[in-house]
Tab-separated table of C-alpha atoms in Angstrom:
chain	number	residue	atom	x	y	z
H	1	MET	CA	24.365	-10.023	9.759
H	2	SER	CA	25.867	-6.540	9.674
H	3	ALA	CA	26.652	-7.083	5.987
H	4	VAL	CA	22.908	-7.349	5.327
H	5	SER	CA	21.809	-4.490	7.584
H	6	ASP	CA	24.539	-2.264	6.151
H	7	ARG	CA	22.775	-2.410	2.782
H	8	LEU	CA	19.704	-0.746	4.235
H	9	PRO	CA	18.957	2.926	4.882
H	10	THR	CA	18.237	4.217	8.372
H	11	PHE	CA	14.742	3.168	9.395
H	12	PRO	CA	12.924	6.426	8.621
H	13	TRP	CA	10.368	6.388	11.397
H	14	ASP	CA	13.095	6.543	14.040
H	15	LYS	CA	13.795	10.126	12.902
H	16	LEU	CA	10.270	11.142	13.914
H	17	GLU	CA	10.630	10.232	17.599
H	18	PRO	CA	11.601	13.724	18.895
H	19	TYR	CA	8.589	15.259	17.166
H	20	LYS	CA	6.350	12.546	18.543
H	21	LYS	CA	7.468	13.482	22.058
H	22	THR	CA	6.666	17.122	21.362
H	23	ALA	CA	3.217	16.281	20.039
H	24	ALA	CA	2.533	13.945	22.952
H	25	ALA	CA	3.176	16.801	25.391
H	26	HIS	CA	0.104	18.695	24.148
H	27	PRO	CA	-2.377	19.205	27.023
H	28	ASP	CA	-5.109	17.396	25.073
H	29	GLY	CA	-2.804	14.604	23.887
H	30	ILE	CA	-1.293	13.673	20.579
H	31	VAL	CA	-3.191	13.341	17.312
H	32	ASP	CA	-1.107	10.815	15.402
H	33	LEU	CA	-1.647	11.190	11.664
H	34	SER	CA	1.774	9.817	10.716
H	35	VAL	CA	1.579	6.045	10.265
H	36	GLY	CA	-1.440	4.862	8.301
H	37	THR	CA	-2.471	2.187	10.762
H	38	PRO	CA	-6.196	1.408	11.132
H	39	VAL	CA	-7.881	2.403	14.386
H	40	ASP	CA	-11.460	1.249	13.790
H	41	PRO	CA	-12.730	-2.183	14.931
H	42	VAL	CA	-12.312	-5.310	12.871
H	43	PRO	CA	-15.822	-5.973	11.466
H	44	GLU	CA	-17.699	-8.497	13.577
H	45	PRO	CA	-18.277	-11.129	10.844
H	46	ILE	CA	-14.522	-11.232	10.231
H	47	GLN	CA	-13.772	-11.619	13.938
H	48	LYS	CA	-16.311	-14.450	14.136
H	49	ALA	CA	-14.687	-16.225	11.189
H	50	LEU	CA	-11.287	-15.941	12.866
H	51	ILE	CA	-12.633	-17.293	16.157
H	52	ALA	CA	-14.441	-20.168	14.456
H	53	ALA	CA	-11.126	-21.233	12.904
H	54	ALA	CA	-9.123	-20.816	16.113
H	55	ASP	CA	-8.841	-24.583	16.666
H	56	SER	CA	-6.276	-25.025	13.880
H	57	PRO	CA	-3.544	-27.310	15.239
H	58	GLY	CA	-2.131	-28.353	11.864
H	59	TYR	CA	0.147	-26.462	9.509
H	60	PRO	CA	-1.670	-24.249	6.991
H	61	THR	CA	-0.687	-24.433	3.336
H	62	VAL	CA	1.189	-21.632	1.611
H	63	TRP	CA	-1.266	-21.654	-1.301
H	64	GLY	CA	-4.194	-21.433	1.117
H	65	THR	CA	-7.364	-23.446	1.387
H	66	PRO	CA	-9.527	-23.982	-1.707
H	67	GLU	CA	-12.112	-21.741	-0.025
H	68	LEU	CA	-9.551	-18.961	0.246
H	69	ARG	CA	-8.498	-19.301	-3.381
H	70	ASP	CA	-12.154	-19.269	-4.410
H	71	ALA	CA	-12.622	-16.033	-2.438
H	72	LEU	CA	-9.575	-14.443	-4.084
H	73	THR	CA	-10.666	-15.347	-7.606
H	74	ARG	CA	-14.250	-14.213	-7.038
H	75	TRP	CA	-13.158	-10.881	-5.584
H	76	THR	CA	-10.707	-10.069	-8.375
H	77	GLU	CA	-13.393	-10.739	-10.963
H	78	ARG	CA	-16.195	-8.949	-9.118
H	79	ARG	CA	-14.256	-5.939	-7.873
H	80	LEU	CA	-11.469	-5.497	-10.428
H	81	GLY	CA	-13.195	-6.655	-13.582
H	82	ALA	CA	-10.653	-9.430	-14.169
H	83	ARG	CA	-11.685	-12.334	-16.400
H	84	GLY	CA	-10.721	-15.995	-16.404
H	85	ILE	CA	-9.005	-15.933	-12.999
H	86	THR	CA	-8.246	-19.434	-11.684
H	87	HIS	CA	-6.537	-20.709	-8.553
H	88	HIS	CA	-3.252	-20.597	-10.474
H	89	HIS	CA	-3.663	-16.842	-10.879
H	90	VAL	CA	-3.702	-16.096	-7.114
H	91	LEU	CA	-1.306	-16.461	-4.184
H	92	PRO	CA	-1.889	-15.402	-0.544
H	93	VAL	CA	1.003	-13.670	1.223
H	94	VAL	CA	1.785	-12.731	4.816
H	95	GLY	CA	0.987	-9.044	4.485
H	96	SER	CA	2.032	-6.924	1.528
H	97	LYS	CA	5.151	-5.405	3.133
H	98	GLU	CA	6.773	-8.825	3.474
H	99	LEU	CA	6.084	-9.445	-0.186
H	100	VAL	CA	7.467	-6.092	-1.341
H	101	ALA	CA	10.645	-6.447	0.730
H	102	TRP	CA	11.505	-9.991	-0.342
H	103	LEU	CA	10.116	-10.233	-3.872
H	104	PRO	CA	13.328	-9.232	-5.713
H	105	THR	CA	15.238	-11.877	-3.755
H	106	GLN	CA	12.565	-14.501	-4.422
H	107	LEU	CA	12.659	-13.641	-8.118
H	108	GLY	CA	16.387	-14.331	-8.119
H	109	LEU	CA	17.439	-10.755	-8.844
H	110	GLY	CA	20.880	-9.566	-7.888
H	111	PRO	CA	23.850	-7.433	-8.963
H	112	GLY	CA	23.392	-6.094	-12.467
H	113	ASP	CA	19.615	-6.302	-12.320
H	114	LYS	CA	17.512	-3.181	-11.859
H	115	VAL	CA	14.324	-2.558	-9.880
H	116	ALA	CA	12.365	0.603	-10.699
H	117	PHE	CA	9.736	2.414	-8.628
H	118	PRO	CA	8.055	5.853	-8.608
H	119	ARG	CA	10.045	8.968	-7.704
H	120	LEU	CA	7.778	9.364	-4.663
H	121	ALA	CA	7.201	5.909	-3.236
H	122	TYR	CA	6.760	3.527	-0.360
H	123	PRO	CA	10.349	3.065	0.940
H	124	THR	CA	10.146	-0.740	0.958
H	125	TYR	CA	10.446	-0.913	-2.849
H	126	GLU	CA	14.012	0.331	-2.480
H	127	VAL	CA	14.623	-1.887	0.540
H	128	GLY	CA	13.653	-4.945	-1.504
H	129	ALA	CA	16.159	-4.056	-4.205
H	130	ARG	CA	18.888	-3.474	-1.624
H	131	LEU	CA	18.230	-6.803	0.113
H	132	ALA	CA	18.693	-8.556	-3.236
H	133	ARG	CA	21.801	-6.466	-4.023
H	134	ALA	CA	20.066	-5.290	-7.162
H	135	GLU	CA	20.282	-1.742	-8.481
H	136	HIS	CA	17.343	0.577	-7.925
H	137	VAL	CA	16.117	3.500	-9.968
H	138	ALA	CA	13.304	6.010	-9.382
H	139	TYR	CA	11.185	7.280	-12.251
H	140	ASP	CA	8.656	9.944	-13.189
H	141	ASP	CA	7.467	8.094	-16.294
H	142	PRO	CA	8.542	4.448	-16.432
H	143	THR	CA	8.437	4.365	-20.234
H	144	GLU	CA	11.378	6.807	-20.254
H	145	LEU	CA	13.591	4.341	-18.369
H	146	ASP	CA	16.492	2.555	-20.001
H	147	PRO	CA	15.151	-1.016	-20.119
H	148	THR	CA	18.635	-2.543	-20.139
H	149	GLY	CA	18.878	-4.811	-17.094
H	150	LEU	CA	15.458	-3.710	-15.844
H	151	LYS	CA	13.787	-6.801	-14.406
H	152	LEU	CA	11.104	-5.471	-12.079
H	153	LEU	CA	8.909	-2.404	-12.491
H	154	TRP	CA	6.812	-1.330	-9.515
H	155	LEU	CA	3.639	0.642	-10.144
H	156	ASN	CA	1.608	2.090	-7.275
H	157	SER	CA	-1.883	3.320	-7.985
H	158	PRO	CA	-3.429	4.730	-5.858
H	159	SER	CA	-0.086	6.014	-4.667
H	160	ASN	CA	1.350	5.996	-1.207
H	161	PRO	CA	2.156	8.792	-0.292
H	162	THR	CA	0.579	11.109	-2.876
H	163	GLY	CA	-2.799	9.478	-3.517
H	164	ARG	CA	-2.240	9.858	-7.257
H	165	VAL	CA	-4.204	7.498	-9.505
H	166	LEU	CA	-2.892	6.262	-12.850
H	167	SER	CA	-5.554	6.418	-15.548
H	168	LYS	CA	-6.597	3.409	-17.596
H	169	GLU	CA	-4.777	4.927	-20.569
H	170	GLU	CA	-1.555	5.411	-18.593
H	171	LEU	CA	-1.663	1.853	-17.263
H	172	THR	CA	-2.303	0.443	-20.742
H	173	ARG	CA	0.649	2.368	-22.175
H	174	ILE	CA	2.998	1.293	-19.374
H	175	VAL	CA	1.988	-2.381	-19.544
H	176	ALA	CA	2.507	-2.405	-23.316
H	177	TRP	CA	5.952	-0.787	-22.940
H	178	ALA	CA	7.009	-3.236	-20.214
H	179	ARG	CA	5.882	-6.246	-22.228
H	180	GLY	CA	7.730	-4.937	-25.252
H	181	HIS	CA	10.942	-4.901	-23.234
H	182	GLY	CA	10.391	-8.107	-21.237
H	183	VAL	CA	10.000	-6.268	-17.916
H	184	LEU	CA	7.859	-7.777	-15.152
H	185	VAL	CA	5.221	-5.344	-13.849
H	186	LEU	CA	4.191	-5.485	-10.184
H	187	SER	CA	1.258	-3.186	-9.536
H	188	ASP	CA	0.763	-2.280	-5.872
H	189	GLU	CA	-2.997	-1.712	-5.654
H	190	CYS	CA	-3.470	-1.916	-1.886
H	191	TYR	CA	-5.597	1.261	-1.809
H	192	ILE	CA	-7.702	0.476	-4.878
H	193	GLU	CA	-10.989	0.478	-2.947
H	194	LEU	CA	-10.315	3.925	-1.531
H	195	GLY	CA	-10.832	6.231	-4.490
H	196	TRP	CA	-12.395	9.624	-3.708
H	197	GLU	CA	-12.069	11.900	-6.722
H	198	ALA	CA	-11.003	9.135	-9.088
H	199	ASP	CA	-11.998	5.537	-9.754
H	200	PRO	CA	-8.779	3.478	-9.646
H	201	VAL	CA	-8.332	0.749	-12.266
H	202	SER	CA	-6.358	-2.483	-11.856
H	203	VAL	CA	-3.775	-3.815	-14.291
H	204	LEU	CA	-5.907	-6.981	-14.174
H	205	HIS	CA	-8.695	-5.218	-16.076
H	206	PRO	CA	-8.913	-6.462	-19.679
H	207	ASP	CA	-9.010	-2.884	-21.002
H	208	VAL	CA	-5.485	-2.500	-19.575
H	209	ASN	CA	-3.939	-5.902	-20.300
H	210	GLY	CA	-5.824	-6.902	-23.449
H	211	GLY	CA	-7.171	-10.024	-21.776
H	212	SER	CA	-3.727	-11.476	-20.999
H	213	TYR	CA	-1.968	-11.638	-17.628
H	214	ASP	CA	1.463	-12.265	-19.149
H	215	GLY	CA	4.119	-10.306	-17.310
H	216	ILE	CA	1.785	-8.590	-14.831
H	217	VAL	CA	0.996	-9.209	-11.166
H	218	SER	CA	-1.097	-7.048	-8.844
H	219	VAL	CA	-0.680	-6.765	-5.061
H	220	HIS	CA	-3.700	-6.432	-2.774
H	221	SER	CA	-4.079	-6.004	0.969
H	222	LEU	CA	-6.914	-6.273	3.477
H	223	SER	CA	-5.147	-4.054	6.014
H	224	LYS	CA	-6.913	-0.816	5.108
H	225	ARG	CA	-10.168	-1.847	3.408
H	226	SER	CA	-11.076	-4.298	6.223
H	227	ASN	CA	-9.002	-2.983	9.189
H	228	LEU	CA	-6.919	-6.182	9.145
H	229	ALA	CA	-3.417	-4.754	9.493
H	230	GLY	CA	-2.983	-6.865	12.620
H	231	TYR	CA	-3.934	-10.047	10.781
H	232	ARG	CA	-1.221	-9.766	8.055
H	233	ALA	CA	-3.467	-10.619	5.134
H	234	ALA	CA	-2.654	-9.863	1.509
H	235	PHE	CA	-2.440	-11.622	-1.833
H	236	LEU	CA	-1.107	-11.527	-5.380
H	237	ALA	CA	-3.072	-11.982	-8.572
H	238	GLY	CA	-1.812	-12.251	-12.113
H	239	ASP	CA	0.613	-14.223	-14.273
H	240	PRO	CA	0.680	-17.940	-13.288
H	241	ALA	CA	4.170	-18.215	-14.796
H	242	VAL	CA	5.357	-15.838	-12.065
H	243	LEU	CA	3.137	-17.022	-9.214
H	244	GLY	CA	3.847	-20.743	-9.724
H	245	PRO	CA	7.593	-20.491	-9.009
H	246	LEU	CA	6.928	-18.026	-6.191
H	247	LEU	CA	4.591	-20.561	-4.604
H	248	GLN	CA	7.320	-23.204	-4.655
H	249	ILE	CA	9.894	-20.822	-3.183
H	250	ARG	CA	7.513	-19.736	-0.460
H	251	LYS	CA	6.707	-23.361	0.363
H	252	HIS	CA	10.388	-23.985	1.030
H	253	GLY	CA	10.544	-20.820	3.136
H	254	GLY	CA	7.429	-21.644	5.163
H	255	MET	CA	5.852	-18.299	4.246
H	256	MET	CA	2.291	-19.273	5.096
H	257	THR	CA	-0.698	-17.272	6.227
H	258	SER	CA	-2.167	-18.647	9.464
H	259	ALA	CA	-5.268	-20.825	9.105
H	260	PRO	CA	-7.492	-18.518	11.196
H	261	THR	CA	-6.378	-15.552	9.088
H	262	GLN	CA	-7.202	-17.451	5.912
H	263	ALA	CA	-10.731	-18.027	7.206
H	264	ALA	CA	-11.026	-14.351	8.113
H	265	VAL	CA	-9.975	-13.316	4.604
H	266	VAL	CA	-12.701	-15.508	3.100
H	267	ALA	CA	-15.267	-13.683	5.225
H	268	ALA	CA	-13.796	-10.251	4.489
H	269	LEU	CA	-13.690	-10.631	0.711
H	270	GLY	CA	-17.215	-12.008	0.643
H	271	ASP	CA	-18.730	-8.944	2.316
H	272	ASP	CA	-18.840	-5.513	0.651
H	273	GLU	CA	-20.983	-3.801	3.299
H	274	HIS	CA	-18.215	-3.368	5.867
H	275	VAL	CA	-16.035	-1.799	3.162
H	276	ARG	CA	-18.780	0.709	2.362
H	277	VAL	CA	-19.122	1.611	6.053
H	278	GLN	CA	-15.367	2.053	6.476
H	279	ARG	CA	-15.149	4.163	3.320
H	280	GLU	CA	-17.783	6.508	4.750
H	281	ARG	CA	-15.737	6.912	7.930
H	282	TYR	CA	-12.616	7.773	5.979
H	283	ALA	CA	-14.492	10.098	3.617
H	284	ALA	CA	-15.810	12.146	6.534
H	285	ARG	CA	-12.370	12.357	8.148
H	286	ARG	CA	-10.819	13.294	4.825
H	287	THR	CA	-13.277	16.146	4.277
H	288	ALA	CA	-12.725	17.538	7.766
H	289	LEU	CA	-8.926	17.354	7.642
H	290	ARG	CA	-8.716	18.667	4.094
H	291	GLU	CA	-10.766	21.769	4.898
H	292	ALA	CA	-8.795	22.402	8.092
H	293	LEU	CA	-5.430	22.084	6.324
H	294	LEU	CA	-6.490	24.382	3.485
H	295	GLY	CA	-7.723	26.903	6.026
H	296	HIS	CA	-4.377	26.704	7.824
H	297	GLY	CA	-2.446	27.708	4.710
H	298	PHE	CA	-1.651	24.320	3.212
H	299	ARG	CA	-1.877	23.348	-0.442
H	300	ILE	CA	-2.919	19.781	-1.220
H	301	GLU	CA	-1.734	17.990	-4.341
H	302	HIS	CA	-3.129	14.790	-5.871
H	303	SER	CA	-4.770	12.933	-2.930
H	304	GLU	CA	-7.628	11.809	-5.150
H	305	ALA	CA	-7.454	8.353	-3.543
H	306	SER	CA	-5.817	6.358	-0.702
H	307	LEU	CA	-5.751	7.166	3.014
H	308	TYR	CA	-3.538	10.252	2.907
H	309	LEU	CA	-3.496	13.937	2.113
H	310	TRP	CA	-0.295	15.089	0.406
H	311	ALA	CA	0.092	18.613	1.772
H	312	THR	CA	2.616	21.435	1.647
H	313	ARG	CA	3.253	24.940	2.950
H	314	ASP	CA	6.136	25.338	0.461
H	315	GLU	CA	8.774	24.890	3.142
H	316	SER	CA	10.984	22.070	4.385
H	317	CYS	CA	8.884	19.095	5.409
H	318	TRP	CA	10.674	19.020	8.742
H	319	THR	CA	9.717	22.639	9.416
H	320	THR	CA	6.118	21.645	8.778
H	321	VAL	CA	6.444	18.548	10.971
H	322	ALA	CA	7.758	20.730	13.818
H	323	HIS	CA	5.002	23.317	13.286
H	324	LEU	CA	2.295	20.680	13.574
H	325	ALA	CA	4.014	18.842	16.436
H	326	ASP	CA	3.857	22.074	18.456
H	327	ARG	CA	0.078	21.804	18.020
H	328	GLY	CA	0.047	18.173	19.119
H	329	ILE	CA	-0.331	16.777	15.597
H	330	LEU	CA	2.150	14.248	14.214
H	331	VAL	CA	2.488	13.757	10.443
H	332	ALA	CA	4.987	12.001	8.192
H	333	PRO	CA	7.695	14.087	6.489
H	334	GLY	CA	7.567	13.822	2.721
H	335	ASP	CA	11.251	12.999	2.319
H	336	PHE	CA	10.552	9.573	3.842
H	337	TYR	CA	9.226	8.777	0.360
H	338	GLY	CA	12.060	10.258	-1.659
H	339	PRO	CA	13.910	13.585	-2.030
H	340	ALA	CA	11.115	14.900	-4.269
H	341	GLY	CA	8.884	14.993	-1.185
H	342	GLY	CA	11.137	17.397	0.700
H	343	ASN	CA	8.536	20.163	0.892
H	344	PHE	CA	5.499	17.970	1.624
H	345	VAL	CA	4.006	16.065	4.524
H	346	ARG	CA	1.752	13.024	4.415
H	347	VAL	CA	-1.332	13.348	6.598
H	348	ALA	CA	-3.056	10.038	7.347
H	349	LEU	CA	-6.816	9.686	7.746
H	350	THR	CA	-6.322	6.847	10.220
H	351	ALA	CA	-7.345	8.453	13.499
H	352	THR	CA	-10.567	8.188	15.433
H	353	ASP	CA	-13.347	10.678	14.790
H	354	GLU	CA	-12.607	12.257	18.173
H	355	ARG	CA	-8.905	12.704	17.378
H	356	VAL	CA	-9.679	14.106	13.927
H	357	ARG	CA	-12.006	16.653	15.535
H	358	ALA	CA	-9.189	17.579	17.924
H	359	ALA	CA	-6.794	18.101	15.003
H	360	VAL	CA	-9.325	20.233	13.157
H	361	GLY	CA	-9.789	22.393	16.247
H	362	ARG	CA	-6.057	22.929	16.604
H	363	LEU	CA	-5.711	23.926	12.943
H	364	THR	CA	-8.664	26.295	12.946
H	365	PRO	CA	-7.926	29.953	13.843
């Protein structure tokens, strides 16, 4: 087992513990803006769907119920503008992090193969490559990569941590380049319904892919848009030639979403109103935190979408983390997401209205 764990970097969040203790010592308590974990209630119709399916003594299927697959296909067409999506174009997964971490292994990648991801990125892209013993490479522009041995190209729009959104033109150019070199594109679009100053576009949109899903798969999650992080509910959509073999592999591995969760996902994807309500909550928190950070001497870059503000005071991220911890506010250091983030911090919008007001008060002179 040590041979596997030795391939992995130190779990980054462990490094934040001393600063968390400092922030927690604040007389009015900690305001935790570090991990982007939802704090608002699961919408009632989703809870009711979960409860109604609670008597589920049998094994669920990895591919999901026909009702779930119908919900996935309808949502991708209605929300993302995809066309001609069938059950063979979708695959439920047990949360998106599981998928990201194990996808290179499930694709059969290994030594000599390369996995590429953005220069500033969710750390699990690299973890997945390491678990498969594949090489990993970070990019600024993926079309400038050497395609030799490149088997998997991760896109992330809207980005975690920066909130950057790739334009339709950028996505079209990247997809065309990847197809020209036989590189599989995985587009992590888990924040696609949380655009603020930009309207994120999916690689499933025909203007991007030319009406073909060959060589492209998108990743979607219900954790943020529906407050379902505790349910572990996500799915893939795209090339059936990729998803079909993955389905078989995941059947052998027993990687199945629970039956009650499947029922909850059907309810969640069929209701847009709760997403609108949650967006309004996050928009208000974003406005308040953004103004307070700017007033406190921060500069904010990108952040046009997602659940984070990518902020800097042009100093070491750890100096900034300590500065805010002394005020009872915990944020994520930018170097968790790559060396290029060394002077930034990621500020999550996932705190209650009361805690956001507390943070604003502590940042305001």
